[in-house]
Tab-separated table of C-alpha atoms in Angstrom:
chain	number	residue	atom	x	y	z
A	1	LYS	CA	27.231	120.213	29.734
A	2	GLN	CA	25.915	118.779	26.465
A	3	GLU	CA	23.958	121.512	24.319
A	4	VAL	CA	21.740	120.296	21.418
A	5	THR	CA	20.621	122.547	18.658
A	6	GLN	CA	18.322	122.395	15.785
A	7	ILE	CA	18.087	124.703	13.018
A	8	PRO	CA	15.941	125.949	11.565
A	9	ALA	CA	13.162	126.170	14.312
A	10	ALA	CA	10.429	125.795	11.392
A	11	LEU	CA	10.339	124.624	7.950
A	12	SER	CA	7.643	124.756	5.261
A	13	VAL	CA	8.010	122.796	1.971
A	14	PRO	CA	5.678	121.537	-0.915
A	15	GLU	CA	4.805	118.066	-1.217
A	16	GLY	CA	7.273	116.007	-2.918
A	17	GLU	CA	10.407	117.972	-1.889
A	18	ASN	CA	13.157	116.113	0.151
A	19	LEU	CA	13.494	117.395	3.645
A	20	VAL	CA	16.970	117.781	5.471
A	21	LEU	CA	16.683	118.516	9.240
A	22	ASN	CA	20.024	119.282	11.046
A	23	CYS	CA	20.903	118.554	14.563
A	24	SER	CA	24.349	119.633	16.120
A	25	PHE	CA	25.612	118.906	19.652
A	26	THR	CA	28.726	120.436	21.480
A	27	ASP	CA	30.159	117.266	23.105
A	28	SER	CA	31.131	114.435	20.476
A	29	ALA	CA	31.576	111.981	23.267
A	30	ILE	CA	28.074	110.287	23.109
A	31	TYR	CA	26.833	106.639	23.267
A	32	ASN	CA	24.238	107.438	20.627
A	33	LEU	CA	21.671	109.787	18.871
A	34	GLN	CA	18.002	109.343	18.550
A	35	TRP	CA	15.331	111.079	16.267
A	36	PHE	CA	11.886	111.508	17.349
A	37	ARG	CA	8.775	112.709	15.904
A	38	GLN	CA	6.063	114.514	17.808
A	39	ASP	CA	2.659	115.395	16.501
A	40	PRO	CA	0.440	118.064	18.247
A	41	GLY	CA	-0.932	116.920	21.491
A	42	LYS	CA	0.808	113.542	21.283
A	43	GLY	CA	4.171	111.929	22.824
A	44	LEU	CA	7.255	111.453	21.096
A	45	THR	CA	7.753	108.441	18.536
A	46	SER	CA	11.267	107.318	17.872
A	47	LEU	CA	12.230	107.116	14.240
A	48	LEU	CA	15.834	106.123	14.297
A	49	LEU	CA	18.499	105.501	16.827
A	50	ILE	CA	22.277	105.695	15.636
A	51	GLN	CA	24.742	104.138	17.845
A	52	SER	CA	28.102	106.100	18.230
A	53	SER	CA	29.950	103.488	15.974
A	54	GLN	CA	27.414	103.757	13.150
A	55	ARG	CA	27.521	106.378	10.335
A	56	GLU	CA	23.768	106.136	9.578
A	57	GLN	CA	20.651	104.465	9.884
A	58	THR	CA	17.642	104.181	7.313
A	59	SER	CA	13.980	103.187	7.606
A	60	GLY	CA	11.812	103.506	4.614
A	61	ARG	CA	11.875	107.144	3.430
A	62	LEU	CA	14.033	108.325	6.513
A	63	ASN	CA	17.698	108.366	6.791
A	64	ALA	CA	19.751	109.717	9.441
A	65	SER	CA	23.500	110.384	9.404
A	66	LEU	CA	25.899	110.967	12.341
A	67	ASP	CA	29.288	112.655	12.268
A	68	LYS	CA	30.504	112.659	15.893
A	69	SER	CA	33.606	114.473	14.994
A	70	SER	CA	31.797	117.513	13.965
A	71	GLY	CA	28.915	116.996	16.150
A	72	ARG	CA	26.285	116.793	13.732
A	73	SER	CA	23.595	114.528	12.704
A	74	THR	CA	21.205	115.032	9.587
A	75	LEU	CA	17.667	113.554	9.194
A	76	TYR	CA	16.582	113.113	5.473
A	77	ILE	CA	12.965	112.484	4.388
A	78	ALA	CA	12.659	111.772	0.956
A	79	ALA	CA	9.615	112.626	-1.289
A	80	SER	CA	7.894	114.547	1.524
A	81	GLN	CA	4.093	114.092	2.304
A	82	PRO	CA	1.451	116.023	4.203
A	83	GLY	CA	1.360	113.265	6.708
A	84	ASP	CA	5.197	114.038	7.540
A	85	SER	CA	4.054	117.526	9.083
A	86	ALA	CA	5.130	117.091	12.738
A	87	THR	CA	7.837	118.450	14.963
A	88	TYR	CA	11.108	116.505	14.840
A	89	LEU	CA	13.383	116.456	17.894
A	90	CYS	CA	17.043	114.906	18.036
A	91	ALA	CA	18.431	113.626	21.419
A	92	VAL	CA	21.762	112.507	22.385
A	93	ARG	CA	22.918	110.369	25.177
A	94	PRO	CA	26.378	111.580	26.452
A	95	ARG	CA	29.290	109.315	27.114
A	96	SER	CA	29.840	110.453	30.665
A	97	ASN	CA	28.385	109.954	34.227
A	98	ASP	CA	25.488	112.228	33.357
A	99	TYR	CA	23.895	109.838	30.747
A	100	LYS	CA	20.491	111.630	30.648
A	101	LEU	CA	19.321	112.223	27.143
A	102	SER	CA	19.798	115.721	25.830
A	103	PHE	CA	17.084	117.059	23.590
A	104	GLY	CA	17.179	119.806	20.940
A	105	ALA	CA	14.215	122.067	20.691
A	106	GLY	CA	12.966	120.509	17.531
A	107	THR	CA	12.280	121.786	14.126
A	108	THR	CA	8.616	121.990	13.179
A	109	VAL	CA	7.823	120.629	9.630
A	110	THR	CA	4.914	121.675	7.514
A	111	VAL	CA	4.582	119.906	4.189
A	112	ARG	CA	1.957	121.704	1.756
A	113	ALA	CA	-0.264	119.703	-0.298
B	1	GLU	CA	1.814	95.583	22.239
B	2	ALA	CA	0.118	98.387	24.372
B	3	GLY	CA	2.162	101.771	24.343
B	4	VAL	CA	2.620	103.911	27.329
B	5	ALA	CA	-0.554	105.012	28.961
B	6	GLN	CA	-1.008	108.456	30.535
B	7	SER	CA	-3.840	110.442	32.323
B	8	PRO	CA	-5.171	112.660	32.324
B	9	ARG	CA	-4.511	114.157	28.887
B	10	TYR	CA	-5.222	117.660	29.804
B	11	LYS	CA	-5.640	119.564	33.084
B	12	ILE	CA	-6.092	123.164	34.152
B	13	ILE	CA	-5.483	124.279	37.751
B	14	GLU	CA	-5.053	127.495	39.701
B	15	LYS	CA	-1.707	128.315	41.054
B	16	ARG	CA	-0.771	127.032	44.315
B	17	GLN	CA	-3.362	123.940	43.743
B	18	SER	CA	-2.174	120.350	43.706
B	19	VAL	CA	-2.064	118.168	40.706
B	20	ALA	CA	-1.325	114.364	40.130
B	21	PHE	CA	-0.444	112.620	36.836
B	22	TRP	CA	-0.442	108.727	36.252
B	23	CYS	CA	1.686	106.681	33.862
B	24	ASN	CA	1.457	103.019	33.072
B	25	PRO	CA	4.569	101.794	31.258
B	26	ILE	CA	4.786	99.202	28.562
B	27	SER	CA	4.312	95.772	30.305
B	28	GLY	CA	7.626	94.289	31.302
B	29	HIS	CA	9.490	97.537	31.339
B	30	ALA	CA	11.836	98.140	34.126
B	31	THR	CA	12.691	101.494	33.665
B	32	LEU	CA	10.224	104.632	33.908
B	33	TYR	CA	11.103	108.147	33.185
B	34	TRP	CA	9.039	111.346	33.720
B	35	TYR	CA	9.916	114.510	31.554
B	36	GLN	CA	8.894	118.020	31.525
B	37	GLN	CA	8.378	119.713	28.191
B	38	ILE	CA	8.070	123.401	28.156
B	39	LEU	CA	6.361	125.045	24.980
B	40	GLY	CA	9.255	125.588	22.390
B	41	GLN	CA	11.791	123.471	24.357
B	42	GLY	CA	12.851	119.918	24.299
B	43	PRO	CA	11.792	117.386	27.005
B	44	LYS	CA	13.754	117.693	30.425
B	45	LEU	CA	14.220	114.646	32.405
B	46	LEU	CA	12.644	114.942	35.863
B	47	ILE	CA	13.048	111.464	37.204
B	48	GLN	CA	14.191	108.055	36.351
B	49	PHE	CA	13.038	104.888	38.117
B	50	GLN	CA	14.589	101.352	37.765
B	51	ASN	CA	11.862	99.096	39.145
B	52	ASN	CA	10.604	100.824	42.350
B	53	GLY	CA	13.816	102.694	43.124
B	54	VAL	CA	14.825	106.184	41.968
B	55	VAL	CA	17.866	106.125	39.678
B	56	ASP	CA	18.279	109.751	39.009
B	57	ASP	CA	16.102	112.715	40.303
B	58	SER	CA	18.674	115.607	40.139
B	59	GLN	CA	16.494	117.765	37.944
B	60	LEU	CA	13.312	117.234	40.118
B	61	PRO	CA	12.127	120.424	42.196
B	62	LYS	CA	11.902	118.451	45.261
B	63	ASP	CA	10.106	121.359	47.328
B	64	ARG	CA	7.050	120.843	45.164
B	65	PHE	CA	7.327	117.725	42.789
B	66	SER	CA	7.167	114.179	44.025
B	67	ALA	CA	6.877	111.167	42.384
B	68	GLU	CA	6.548	107.304	43.156
B	69	ARG	CA	6.488	103.743	41.658
B	70	LEU	CA	5.658	102.042	44.675
B	71	LYS	CA	5.121	98.293	42.862
B	72	GLY	CA	7.551	99.002	40.081
B	73	VAL	CA	4.902	99.211	37.326
B	74	ASP	CA	2.818	102.312	37.197
B	75	SER	CA	3.799	105.518	38.517
B	76	THR	CA	2.435	108.925	39.838
B	77	LEU	CA	3.818	112.541	39.508
B	78	LYS	CA	2.650	115.050	42.009
B	79	ILE	CA	3.032	118.843	42.121
B	80	GLN	CA	1.974	120.622	45.402
B	81	PRO	CA	1.555	123.499	45.274
B	82	ALA	CA	1.682	124.414	41.458
B	83	LYS	CA	3.402	127.561	40.008
B	84	LEU	CA	2.628	129.300	36.825
B	85	GLU	CA	6.055	128.187	35.414
B	86	ASP	CA	4.923	124.650	35.786
B	87	SER	CA	2.614	124.850	32.799
B	88	ALA	CA	4.013	122.285	30.481
B	89	VAL	CA	3.457	118.708	28.820
B	90	TYR	CA	4.631	116.234	31.211
B	91	LEU	CA	5.777	113.154	29.273
B	92	CYS	CA	6.270	109.575	30.853
B	93	ALA	CA	8.558	107.075	28.932
B	94	SER	CA	9.536	103.749	29.453
B	95	SER	CA	12.386	101.293	28.297
B	96	SER	CA	12.991	97.594	28.662
B	97	THR	CA	16.137	98.266	30.801
B	98	SER	CA	18.142	101.138	32.115
B	99	GLY	CA	20.861	100.151	29.268
B	100	ILE	CA	22.218	103.448	27.458
B	101	ARG	CA	21.595	101.571	24.178
B	102	THR	CA	17.967	101.029	24.747
B	103	PRO	CA	15.365	103.154	23.057
B	104	GLN	CA	12.866	104.882	25.253
B	105	TYR	CA	9.025	104.693	24.340
B	106	PHE	CA	6.939	107.808	24.977
B	107	GLY	CA	3.433	108.170	26.206
B	108	PRO	CA	0.945	110.872	24.793
B	109	GLY	CA	1.694	113.246	27.712
B	110	THR	CA	-0.417	115.319	30.066
B	111	ARG	CA	-0.709	118.959	29.143
B	112	LEU	CA	-0.823	121.123	32.319
B	113	THR	CA	-2.012	124.673	32.344
B	114	VAL	CA	-1.523	126.807	35.639
B	115	LEU	CA	-3.480	129.866	35.743
């Protein structure tokens, strides 16, 4: 069974600092990995989707890398802003008959002005 | 393009009562998902529909939870009777197809509190 872990559970940084969020998964046989953002009282917003054949994806200040062999993905957010404060979740889609998305518990980020 | 709509946004009930949630997916999206997100955890898939048929309900507690998508568009999720451990956010998501490479789009969720 795929296990997805996100450490740390919470992170607080001053505005302008770069953010590094980690996601690890136990089974490297995946189709893709997705990073989501969740604001309090709201649903999930998809940030980046990395297919298994890709090493990274970029969107604006966000960059996500994928290392399947080590079972890791990292989300980088450059020059953080208070508006980046949210919970960030990663989810993997396993390459198996049980193809359901497996989510991590998330990292809650606070960017201090 | 309108996003995934859910209602109500919040619901507080007593244990053993019944409750229903409604979801309207993005127009044209054939696949609809219901997730349960307990505080401090990631979402867990309860049920997946492809049009009006159930694709996966292996993690749905069928003794108390039911869901339907009669016309292949909007969907309802019902809990009867509710237990304390059902307190969670119930998220609906949709995707254009059930393809594994297709991203899912989530609604704002319904926060359920069972007292």
